[in-house]
Coordinates of C-alpha atoms and ligand atoms in Angstrom, one line a residue:
Chain A
M1 CA 96.6 110.5 135.8
A2 CA 98.1 110.5 132.2
L3 CA 95.7 110.3 129.8
L4 CA 98.6 108.2 127.3
E5 CA 101.1 106.4 129.0
L6 CA 104.2 105.0 126.3
Q7 CA 105.9 102.6 129.0
G8 CA 109.6 101.4 126.8
L9 CA 107.9 101.7 123.4
T10 CA 109.9 100.4 120.7
K11 CA 109.0 99.6 116.9
R12 CA 111.8 97.6 114.5
Y13 CA 112.1 97.5 110.8
G14 CA 114.5 95.2 110.6
G15 CA 117.9 96.8 110.9
I16 CA 116.5 100.1 111.2
V17 CA 115.1 101.3 114.5
A18 CA 112.5 103.8 113.8
V19 CA 111.2 104.3 117.5
D20 CA 113.6 103.4 119.7
N21 CA 112.7 102.7 123.5
V22 CA 110.2 105.1 124.4
T23 CA 108.4 106.3 127.4
M24 CA 106.4 109.9 127.5
S25 CA 102.9 111.1 128.8
V26 CA 100.5 112.9 127.4
E27 CA 98.4 114.8 130.3
P28 CA 94.8 116.0 130.0
G29 CA 94.3 118.9 128.6
E30 CA 97.8 119.1 127.4
V31 CA 98.9 120.2 123.9
R32 CA 101.9 118.5 123.1
A33 CA 104.0 118.8 120.6
V34 CA 106.0 116.4 119.2
I35 CA 108.9 117.5 117.7
G36 CA 112.4 116.2 115.2
P37 CA 114.8 115.6 111.6
N38 CA 113.4 113.9 109.0
G39 CA 113.0 110.2 110.1
A40 CA 113.5 110.7 113.4
G41 CA 110.0 108.4 114.0
K42 CA 107.3 110.8 114.9
T43 CA 105.4 109.0 112.1
S44 CA 105.8 105.2 113.2
L45 CA 105.4 106.6 117.1
F46 CA 101.9 107.6 115.8
H47 CA 101.6 104.1 113.8
L48 CA 102.3 102.4 117.2
I49 CA 100.0 104.5 119.7
T50 CA 96.8 104.5 117.3
G51 CA 97.5 100.7 116.6
V52 CA 97.9 101.0 112.1
V53 CA 101.5 98.9 113.4
K54 CA 102.1 96.8 116.2
P55 CA 105.1 97.3 118.3
T56 CA 108.4 95.2 118.7
M57 CA 108.6 96.4 122.5
G58 CA 107.2 98.0 125.0
E59 CA 103.1 98.6 126.7
I60 CA 100.7 101.4 125.2
V61 CA 98.4 102.6 128.3
F62 CA 95.3 105.0 127.2
D63 CA 93.0 106.1 130.3
G64 CA 94.4 103.5 132.6
Q65 CA 93.9 100.6 130.5
R66 CA 96.5 98.6 128.2
V67 CA 95.8 98.7 124.2
T68 CA 99.5 97.4 123.1
A69 CA 97.6 95.0 121.8
M70 CA 94.2 96.3 120.2
P71 CA 93.5 97.0 117.0
A72 CA 92.8 100.4 115.7
F73 CA 89.1 100.2 114.6
S74 CA 89.4 99.4 118.9
R75 CA 91.4 102.2 119.9
C76 CA 89.6 105.1 118.2
Q77 CA 86.2 103.9 119.8
L78 CA 88.5 104.5 123.1
G79 CA 88.2 108.3 122.3
M80 CA 91.8 108.3 119.8
S81 CA 91.0 110.4 116.6
R82 CA 93.8 111.3 113.9
T83 CA 95.4 113.0 111.1
F84 CA 97.5 111.5 109.0
Q85 CA 100.8 113.4 107.4
I86 CA 99.4 112.7 104.2
T87 CA 96.3 114.4 103.4
A88 CA 93.0 111.3 104.0
L89 CA 89.9 111.7 103.4
F90 CA 87.2 110.8 100.9
P91 CA 88.0 112.5 98.0
E92 CA 84.2 112.3 96.1
M93 CA 82.1 112.8 98.9
S94 CA 81.8 116.3 100.2
A95 CA 83.0 118.4 103.1
R96 CA 79.9 117.0 104.7
E97 CA 79.8 114.1 103.8
N98 CA 83.2 113.6 105.4
T99 CA 82.4 115.2 108.6
R100 CA 79.1 112.7 108.4
L101 CA 80.9 109.6 108.5
A102 CA 83.9 110.5 111.1
A103 CA 80.6 111.3 113.5
Q104 CA 79.1 108.3 112.8
A105 CA 81.6 106.2 113.5
R106 CA 81.4 107.0 117.0
D107 CA 77.4 106.0 117.0
K108 CA 76.3 102.8 118.4
Q109 CA 74.2 102.4 115.5
R110 CA 77.1 103.6 112.9
W111 CA 76.2 99.6 111.5
R112 CA 72.4 100.0 111.0
P113 CA 71.9 98.7 107.5
L114 CA 68.0 99.8 107.1
G115 CA 66.7 102.8 108.0
G116 CA 68.5 105.2 110.1
G117 CA 67.5 108.6 109.1
A118 CA 68.1 109.3 113.3
V119 CA 72.1 107.9 113.1
F120 CA 72.7 110.7 110.0
A121 CA 70.5 113.5 111.7
E122 CA 72.8 113.0 114.9
A123 CA 75.9 112.7 113.1
S124 CA 75.1 115.9 110.2
R125 CA 74.3 118.0 113.2
R126 CA 78.1 117.2 115.1
G127 CA 79.8 117.0 111.9
D128 CA 78.4 120.5 110.6
A129 CA 79.8 121.7 114.0
A130 CA 83.2 120.7 113.5
L131 CA 83.1 122.5 110.2
E132 CA 81.9 125.6 111.8
R133 CA 84.9 125.6 114.4
L134 CA 87.5 125.2 111.5
G135 CA 85.7 127.9 109.9
L136 CA 84.7 125.1 106.9
S137 CA 80.6 126.2 106.5
H138 CA 81.0 127.9 103.2
V139 CA 82.8 124.9 101.2
A140 CA 81.0 122.0 103.3
E141 CA 78.6 120.9 100.2
R142 CA 82.3 121.0 97.6
Q143 CA 83.6 117.9 97.0
A144 CA 86.4 117.2 99.2
G145 CA 88.7 115.7 96.2
L146 CA 88.2 119.8 94.4
L147 CA 89.2 121.9 97.9
S148 CA 92.1 123.5 98.0
H149 CA 95.1 122.3 100.1
G150 CA 94.7 124.1 102.8
D151 CA 91.3 123.3 103.1
Q152 CA 91.2 119.9 103.0
R153 CA 94.0 119.3 105.6
L154 CA 91.7 121.5 107.7
L155 CA 89.3 119.2 107.3
E156 CA 90.4 116.1 108.0
V157 CA 90.9 118.0 111.1
A158 CA 87.5 119.0 111.4
M159 CA 86.5 114.8 110.6
A160 CA 88.8 114.3 113.6
L161 CA 87.3 117.1 115.8
A162 CA 84.0 115.4 114.5
Q163 CA 84.4 112.2 116.7
Q164 CA 84.6 114.1 119.4
P165 CA 87.9 112.5 120.6
R166 CA 89.9 112.8 124.1
L167 CA 92.9 112.3 122.4
L168 CA 93.5 114.7 119.2
L169 CA 97.1 113.2 116.9
M170 CA 98.3 115.5 114.1
D171 CA 100.9 114.4 112.2
E172 CA 102.3 117.8 110.4
P173 CA 98.7 119.8 109.9
T174 CA 100.6 122.1 108.0
Q175 CA 102.6 120.0 106.1
G176 CA 102.6 121.6 101.8
L177 CA 101.0 124.5 103.1
S178 CA 102.0 128.0 101.3
V179 CA 103.2 130.8 103.7
E180 CA 99.7 132.4 104.3
E181 CA 97.9 129.1 104.5
T182 CA 100.4 128.3 107.2
A183 CA 99.8 130.8 109.2
Q184 CA 95.8 131.1 108.1
A185 CA 95.6 127.3 110.3
V186 CA 97.8 128.3 113.3
E187 CA 95.3 130.6 113.5
V188 CA 92.1 128.6 113.4
L189 CA 94.1 125.8 115.0
G190 CA 94.8 127.9 117.7
G191 CA 92.1 129.2 118.7
L192 CA 90.8 125.4 118.7
F193 CA 93.1 124.9 121.2
A194 CA 92.4 128.4 123.3
G195 CA 89.3 126.9 124.3
G196 CA 90.9 124.4 126.2
G197 CA 88.6 120.8 126.9
L198 CA 91.4 119.3 124.0
T199 CA 94.1 116.8 124.8
V200 CA 96.3 117.0 121.8
L201 CA 99.7 115.2 120.1
L202 CA 100.8 117.2 117.3
V203 CA 104.0 116.5 115.2
E204 CA 104.9 119.4 113.9
H205 CA 108.1 120.7 111.8
D206 CA 107.7 124.3 111.7
M207 CA 109.2 125.5 114.9
E208 CA 107.1 128.6 114.7
V209 CA 104.0 126.7 114.4
V210 CA 104.8 124.7 117.5
F211 CA 105.9 127.7 119.8
R212 CA 102.3 129.0 119.1
L213 CA 100.4 126.1 119.5
A214 CA 101.6 123.6 121.5
S215 CA 102.4 124.0 125.4
K216 CA 104.6 120.9 126.2
M217 CA 107.4 119.2 124.1
T218 CA 108.6 116.0 123.6
V219 CA 111.7 115.7 121.3
L220 CA 113.0 112.8 118.8
H221 CA 116.0 112.2 117.8
R222 CA 117.0 109.0 116.1
G223 CA 114.1 107.1 117.6
S224 CA 115.1 108.3 120.9
V225 CA 113.6 110.7 123.0
I226 CA 116.2 113.5 123.5
A227 CA 114.2 115.9 125.5
D228 CA 110.9 116.8 127.4
G229 CA 109.9 119.8 128.8
D230 CA 107.6 123.1 127.8
P231 CA 108.8 125.0 124.8
A232 CA 111.1 127.5 126.3
T233 CA 113.4 125.2 128.7
V234 CA 113.5 122.9 125.3
K235 CA 114.6 125.2 122.6
A236 CA 117.9 126.5 125.2
D237 CA 118.4 122.4 125.6
P238 CA 122.1 122.5 124.3
V239 CA 121.4 118.8 123.3
V240 CA 118.3 120.0 120.9
Q241 CA 120.2 122.7 120.0
D242 CA 122.8 120.6 118.7
A243 CA 120.6 117.7 117.4
Y244 CA 117.7 119.5 115.8
L245 CA 117.4 123.2 116.2
G246 CA 120.9 124.4 115.2
G247 CA 120.8 122.5 111.9
Y248 CA 117.6 123.1 111.6
T249 CA 116.2 127.0 111.3
Chain B
M1 CA 59.9 105.9 93.7
R2 CA 57.5 106.4 91.2
M3 CA 59.9 105.5 88.1
T4 CA 60.3 102.3 90.2
L5 CA 56.4 102.4 90.2
A6 CA 55.9 103.2 86.8
V7 CA 59.0 100.5 85.9
A8 CA 56.7 98.0 88.4
V9 CA 53.4 98.5 86.3
L10 CA 55.4 98.3 82.7
L11 CA 57.0 94.8 84.1
A12 CA 53.1 93.8 85.3
L13 CA 51.7 94.1 81.9
L14 CA 53.9 93.0 79.5
P15 CA 52.2 89.5 79.8
L16 CA 49.1 90.9 78.5
G17 CA 51.0 91.8 74.9
L18 CA 53.7 88.9 74.8
P19 CA 54.0 85.8 73.3
P20 CA 55.2 83.0 75.1
Y21 CA 58.7 83.3 73.8
A22 CA 59.8 87.0 74.8
M23 CA 57.9 85.9 78.0
T24 CA 60.5 83.3 78.6
L25 CA 63.2 85.4 77.7
L26 CA 62.0 88.4 79.8
T27 CA 61.6 86.1 83.1
E28 CA 65.2 84.8 82.2
A29 CA 66.7 89.0 81.8
L30 CA 64.8 89.5 85.4
I31 CA 66.9 86.9 86.8
M32 CA 69.7 87.8 84.9
G33 CA 69.4 91.1 86.1
L34 CA 69.1 90.5 89.8
F35 CA 72.1 88.7 89.9
A36 CA 73.6 90.9 88.1
M37 CA 72.2 93.5 90.6
S38 CA 73.7 91.3 93.2
L39 CA 77.3 91.4 92.5
D40 CA 76.7 95.3 92.1
L41 CA 76.4 95.3 95.9
M42 CA 80.0 94.6 95.9
V43 CA 81.9 96.0 92.6
G44 CA 79.4 99.6 93.2
Y45 CA 79.4 100.2 96.7
A46 CA 82.7 98.6 97.7
R47 CA 85.3 97.8 95.6
L48 CA 84.6 94.8 96.1
I49 CA 85.7 93.1 92.4
S50 CA 84.6 89.6 93.0
F51 CA 86.0 87.2 90.2
G52 CA 83.7 84.5 91.5
H53 CA 80.1 85.4 91.5
A54 CA 78.7 82.8 90.1
A55 CA 79.5 80.5 93.3
A56 CA 76.5 82.9 94.9
Y57 CA 74.5 81.7 91.7
G58 CA 75.2 78.1 91.8
L59 CA 74.9 77.6 95.3
G60 CA 71.6 79.3 95.2
A61 CA 70.7 76.5 92.3
Y62 CA 72.3 73.8 93.8
T63 CA 70.2 74.3 97.3
C64 CA 67.1 74.9 95.4
G65 CA 66.9 72.0 93.1
N66 CA 67.6 69.6 95.8
I67 CA 64.6 71.2 98.0
L68 CA 62.0 70.9 94.9
L69 CA 63.4 67.6 93.7
H70 CA 63.1 65.8 97.7
T71 CA 60.9 67.8 99.5
D72 CA 57.6 69.1 99.5
I73 CA 58.4 72.9 100.1
P74 CA 56.5 74.6 97.5
L75 CA 58.3 77.4 95.1
P76 CA 57.7 80.4 96.6
L77 CA 59.3 79.5 99.3
A78 CA 61.7 77.4 98.6
V79 CA 63.7 79.3 96.5
P80 CA 64.1 82.2 99.6
M81 CA 65.2 79.3 101.4
A82 CA 68.0 78.7 98.7
G83 CA 68.6 82.4 99.1
V84 CA 69.4 82.8 102.9
F85 CA 71.8 79.2 102.4
S86 CA 73.8 81.3 100.4
G87 CA 74.4 83.9 102.5
F88 CA 75.7 81.5 104.8
I89 CA 78.3 80.4 102.8
G90 CA 78.8 83.2 101.4
I91 CA 79.8 84.6 105.0
G92 CA 82.2 81.5 104.9
I93 CA 83.8 82.9 101.7
A94 CA 83.7 86.6 102.5
W95 CA 85.4 85.5 105.0
V96 CA 88.7 83.7 103.6
C97 CA 88.3 86.5 101.0
T98 CA 88.7 89.4 103.2
Q99 CA 92.4 88.1 104.4
A100 CA 92.9 90.3 101.1
T101 CA 92.3 92.7 99.7
G102 CA 92.4 94.3 96.2
V103 CA 93.8 91.3 93.4
S104 CA 94.4 89.2 95.9
F105 CA 90.7 89.4 96.9
S106 CA 89.3 88.8 93.8
M107 CA 92.1 86.0 93.0
L108 CA 90.6 84.3 96.7
T109 CA 87.1 84.6 95.2
L110 CA 87.7 83.7 91.7
A111 CA 89.6 80.3 93.9
L112 CA 86.8 79.5 95.6
A113 CA 84.2 79.3 93.0
Q114 CA 86.7 77.1 91.3
L115 CA 86.5 75.1 94.4
L116 CA 82.8 74.9 94.7
Y117 CA 82.9 74.0 91.1
A118 CA 85.2 71.3 90.9
V119 CA 82.8 69.7 94.3
A120 CA 80.1 70.1 92.2
F121 CA 81.8 67.8 89.7
K122 CA 82.7 64.9 92.3
W123 CA 79.2 65.4 94.9
T124 CA 77.1 63.0 93.0
S125 CA 74.6 62.6 95.3
V126 CA 73.7 66.1 96.4
T127 CA 74.7 67.9 92.4
G128 CA 73.9 65.1 90.1
A129 CA 77.9 65.2 89.2
S130 CA 78.6 66.6 85.4
D131 CA 74.7 65.3 84.2
G132 CA 73.5 67.7 86.9
L133 CA 70.1 67.8 88.3
A134 CA 67.4 67.3 86.0
G135 CA 63.5 67.4 85.9
I136 CA 63.5 70.0 88.6
P137 CA 59.7 70.7 89.6
R138 CA 58.1 73.7 90.9
R139 CA 55.9 72.6 93.4
P140 CA 52.6 74.3 94.1
G141 CA 51.3 75.7 97.1
P142 CA 51.9 77.3 99.3
F143 CA 47.4 76.9 100.5
G144 CA 47.5 74.6 97.0
T145 CA 47.6 77.2 95.0
T146 CA 49.4 75.7 91.4
Y147 CA 49.6 79.7 89.7
F148 CA 53.5 79.8 90.2
S149 CA 53.9 77.1 88.4
T150 CA 52.1 78.4 85.4
K151 CA 54.4 80.7 82.7
I152 CA 53.1 84.0 83.5
G153 CA 52.6 83.0 87.3
F154 CA 56.9 82.4 87.8
Y155 CA 57.3 85.4 85.9
Y156 CA 55.5 87.7 88.4
L157 CA 57.0 85.4 91.0
T158 CA 60.3 86.5 89.6
M159 CA 59.6 90.1 89.2
A160 CA 58.4 89.8 92.7
C161 CA 61.7 88.8 94.2
L162 CA 63.5 91.2 91.9
F163 CA 61.5 94.6 92.7
G164 CA 61.9 93.5 96.4
S165 CA 65.5 92.5 96.6
F166 CA 65.9 96.3 94.7
L167 CA 64.2 98.0 97.3
F168 CA 66.1 96.1 100.3
A169 CA 69.2 96.7 98.3
R170 CA 68.7 100.3 97.6
A171 CA 67.5 101.2 101.2
L172 CA 71.2 99.0 102.5
V173 CA 72.8 101.6 100.1
R174 CA 71.1 104.7 101.4
S175 CA 71.8 103.4 105.0
P176 CA 74.3 104.2 107.5
F177 CA 75.6 101.0 106.8
G178 CA 75.7 101.7 103.2
A179 CA 77.9 104.8 103.9
V180 CA 79.9 103.0 105.3
L181 CA 80.6 100.9 103.0
R182 CA 81.1 103.7 100.6
G183 CA 84.0 105.4 102.8
I184 CA 85.4 101.8 102.2
R185 CA 85.3 102.5 98.7
E186 CA 87.2 105.3 98.7
N187 CA 89.5 105.3 100.9
E188 CA 89.5 101.9 103.4
A189 CA 92.4 102.3 105.4
K190 CA 90.9 106.3 106.5
T191 CA 87.6 104.7 107.3
L192 CA 89.2 102.3 109.3
S193 CA 91.6 104.7 110.9
L194 CA 88.1 106.0 111.6
G195 CA 86.8 103.3 114.3
Y196 CA 85.1 101.2 111.8
N197 CA 86.0 97.0 111.8
T198 CA 85.8 97.5 108.3
R199 CA 86.3 93.7 107.4
L200 CA 83.0 92.5 109.0
Y201 CA 81.4 95.8 107.0
K202 CA 82.9 94.0 103.8
I203 CA 81.3 90.3 105.6
A204 CA 78.2 91.6 105.7
V205 CA 77.6 93.0 102.2
V206 CA 79.6 89.9 100.3
A207 CA 77.1 88.1 102.4
A208 CA 74.0 90.2 101.4
S209 CA 75.4 89.9 97.7
Y210 CA 75.1 86.4 98.0
I211 CA 71.4 86.3 99.6
L212 CA 70.2 87.9 96.3
G213 CA 73.7 86.4 93.9
G214 CA 71.2 83.1 95.7
L215 CA 67.8 84.0 95.0
A216 CA 68.9 85.1 91.5
G217 CA 70.3 80.9 91.5
A218 CA 67.3 80.0 92.8
L219 CA 65.2 81.4 90.2
Y220 CA 66.7 80.3 87.7
A221 CA 66.7 76.6 88.4
P222 CA 62.8 75.9 88.8
F223 CA 62.9 77.9 85.5
A224 CA 65.1 76.2 83.3
G225 CA 64.1 72.6 85.3
F226 CA 67.8 71.6 85.5
A227 CA 71.1 72.6 87.4
N228 CA 74.7 71.5 86.1
T229 CA 78.5 72.8 86.7
E230 CA 78.3 75.7 83.8
L231 CA 75.9 77.9 87.0
L232 CA 79.7 77.6 88.8
F233 CA 82.2 77.8 86.3
W234 CA 83.9 81.3 85.6
L235 CA 83.0 82.0 82.3
L236 CA 79.7 82.6 84.3
S237 CA 81.4 84.9 87.1
G238 CA 83.3 86.4 84.5
Q239 CA 79.8 87.0 82.2
V240 CA 78.4 89.2 85.1
L241 CA 80.8 91.4 86.2
I242 CA 80.6 92.5 82.1
M243 CA 77.3 93.2 82.4
V244 CA 77.5 94.6 86.2
I245 CA 80.3 97.4 84.5
V246 CA 78.4 97.7 80.8
G247 CA 75.5 98.6 82.6
G248 CA 76.6 100.4 85.3
T249 CA 77.8 100.0 88.4
G250 CA 77.1 101.5 91.6
T251 CA 74.2 102.3 90.5
L252 CA 71.7 98.9 91.1
V253 CA 69.5 99.6 88.2
G254 CA 72.0 99.8 85.4
P255 CA 73.6 96.3 85.7
I256 CA 69.7 95.3 85.5
L257 CA 69.6 96.9 82.0
G258 CA 73.0 95.5 81.6
A259 CA 71.9 91.8 81.8
A260 CA 69.4 92.2 79.6
F261 CA 70.9 94.3 77.2
F262 CA 73.5 91.3 77.5
L263 CA 71.2 88.6 76.6
L264 CA 69.4 90.6 73.7
V265 CA 73.1 91.0 72.2
Q266 CA 73.3 87.1 72.7
Q267 CA 70.2 86.2 71.8
Q268 CA 70.7 88.8 68.2
L269 CA 73.9 87.3 67.5
S270 CA 73.8 83.7 68.8
T271 CA 72.2 83.2 65.3
Y272 CA 74.4 84.8 62.7
T273 CA 77.4 83.3 64.2
D274 CA 78.4 80.9 67.1
S275 CA 81.5 83.2 68.3
W276 CA 79.2 85.6 69.3
A277 CA 81.0 86.3 72.8
L278 CA 84.0 88.0 70.6
F279 CA 81.2 90.3 69.7
F280 CA 80.3 91.5 72.8
G281 CA 83.9 91.5 73.9
V282 CA 84.1 94.7 71.5
I283 CA 81.5 95.7 72.6
F284 CA 82.7 95.8 76.5
I285 CA 85.8 97.0 75.2
A286 CA 83.9 100.4 73.9
F287 CA 82.1 100.7 77.3
V288 CA 85.5 101.0 79.0
L289 CA 87.0 102.9 76.9
F290 CA 84.3 105.6 75.8
A291 CA 81.5 104.9 78.4
P292 CA 82.7 103.9 82.0
E293 CA 79.4 105.2 83.6
G294 CA 77.7 102.0 81.3
I295 CA 74.7 102.4 79.7
L296 CA 72.7 103.8 82.4
G297 CA 75.1 106.8 83.0
L298 CA 74.9 107.2 78.9
A299 CA 71.8 107.4 79.3
R300 CA 71.4 110.3 82.2
R301 CA 74.0 112.1 80.9
R302 CA 71.9 112.1 76.9
R303 CA 69.3 113.3 79.6
S304 CA 70.9 116.5 81.0
V305 CA 72.4 117.4 77.3
R306 CA 68.5 117.4 76.4
S307 CA 67.4 119.4 79.5
H308 CA 70.1 122.4 79.6
Ligands
ATP1 N1 107.2 100.8 107.3 C1 108.3 100.8 107.0 N2 109.1 100.0 106.6 C2 110.6 100.4 106.7 N3 111.0 101.7 107.5 C3 110.2 102.2 107.8 C4 108.7 101.8 107.1 N4 108.3 102.4 108.4 C5 109.4 104.5 108.3 N5 110.6 103.2 108.4 C6 111.8 103.9 108.5 O1 111.7 104.2 110.5 C7 112.2 105.8 110.3 C8 111.3 106.5 111.3 O2 110.3 107.4 110.3 P1 109.2 108.0 109.9 O3 108.4 107.8 109.1 O4 108.6 107.9 112.0 O5 109.9 109.8 110.6 P2 109.3 111.3 110.8 O6 109.7 111.1 112.0 O7 107.4 110.9 110.5 O8 109.6 111.4 109.4 P3 109.3 112.9 108.6 O9 109.6 114.2 108.9 O10 109.7 112.6 107.5 O11 107.9 112.3 108.4 C9 112.6 106.6 109.4 O12 114.2 105.7 108.7 C10 111.8 105.2 108.0 O13 112.5 105.1 107.0
MG2 MG1 106.1 111.8 109.6

């Protein structure tokens, strides 16, 4: 059974159809890239899946459960974690505090108003493990807002990972990175996915990155899905060539 | 912890050496300090800027006043009861205000406080309307003791409320709950996307803030012996926000110092001029411009400069 299923998902903003009748699914264990030109509706699709905005039409099913009307924080509690296209973290906290707060969200006692030493200890343990996996241990005590842009992007991934998500959604993890930083990020993420066990939905502009990281691809164009399959097939598809790859790279 | 204990011992010893009028001023400073600290929970830890915190104070004062006037409940019990009641109303107020964020949140807090102010003017049987409640007694007890009715006993009661509240508030901001509040302060959208129901956390911290602010108001009523609509007025809301900012937001201790500083300046300047508020306004602007971290931040900065 698919972990995530989208059925006829549509989002309109006034006259603009940002997401147009999208039907697709994500199987457990796959790393799926969503690609498409600027304004294709990739971020809007992420907002719909995670509950930041509500769809105009269509259904979202996560792990067999209909979540279309569920608020964002509850969907996250079911096991969706995401990173944003524009880095979103807690700039005045240290990197460790960032991942700790992310991990704490998965604790049943996350709201404890007094005491809570055990909650912090467990969350720190998971948070530190996530920092380690992304090679950020050496900057753990640094203030998040003062990290390099590349490290900030990776820190956000570490925060998502610290939540031990069942579905990891990443919106352009290499956005705004230099060539070297991109190479480094691809290295780290590739290692992460190679271990298996993660189910990932990833928006990416950079074709190199997509072909290195993804095992499946969905191509969006003006809000609609125009191709879906493994990267090699999709790349060869004349419709995709025409709409995206030809004009872009 | 050692610092807290030292300050507690110092404050506990002060009555031995101070003249009565100074005791009165000190007691008022502790009450105001508690009030300012309660607002810091919202402003300093969750960036919930309230323009209507007098609501908590007035609710506590009127509730405690009514309990003491119309029942035999002793003073040391009436005060926390009024605080808890204020907290309950705070939940309702927070439920309304957290529908909005940012400036709109602040405007809603102001609007609801003014609504309570208007109600206090009309609801004569409970609030005494424009006359207010007068002759609020300090009922003796529990166990027949009259100690808390005395000037010194009342001072120690106030001190106990302030320290109890401080220890509670400090535990709160250091807990997992407090960590989520800091998340909301720095990036609410991200905190939400991590899976926290941020609105619930905000309502909870407003309720806690109202309990402690209500406690302060509840102490003020038997301290002054009266409660009137001024305790719900926007002027007080503005003053307490100034105390928090001048003292240093997000520190708990800073706002207590800010309140004491405010009262001291008010007391000193008002003997010379009626427009003392103008001078305090200048002081406030100076703080915002040159020492936005407040009195406590200034003190810490000087200490770290000296130790280097
Ligand atoms: N809140 C909104 N209100 C109105 N229009 C919106 C809103 N959000 C997105 N849109 C529009 O929806 C379309 C899809 O935007 P979206 O951000 O999803 O694209 P994208 O594929 O993520 O693009 P990019 O590659 O630039 O990140 C765009 O035309 C955008 O202008
Ligand atoms: Mg986008």
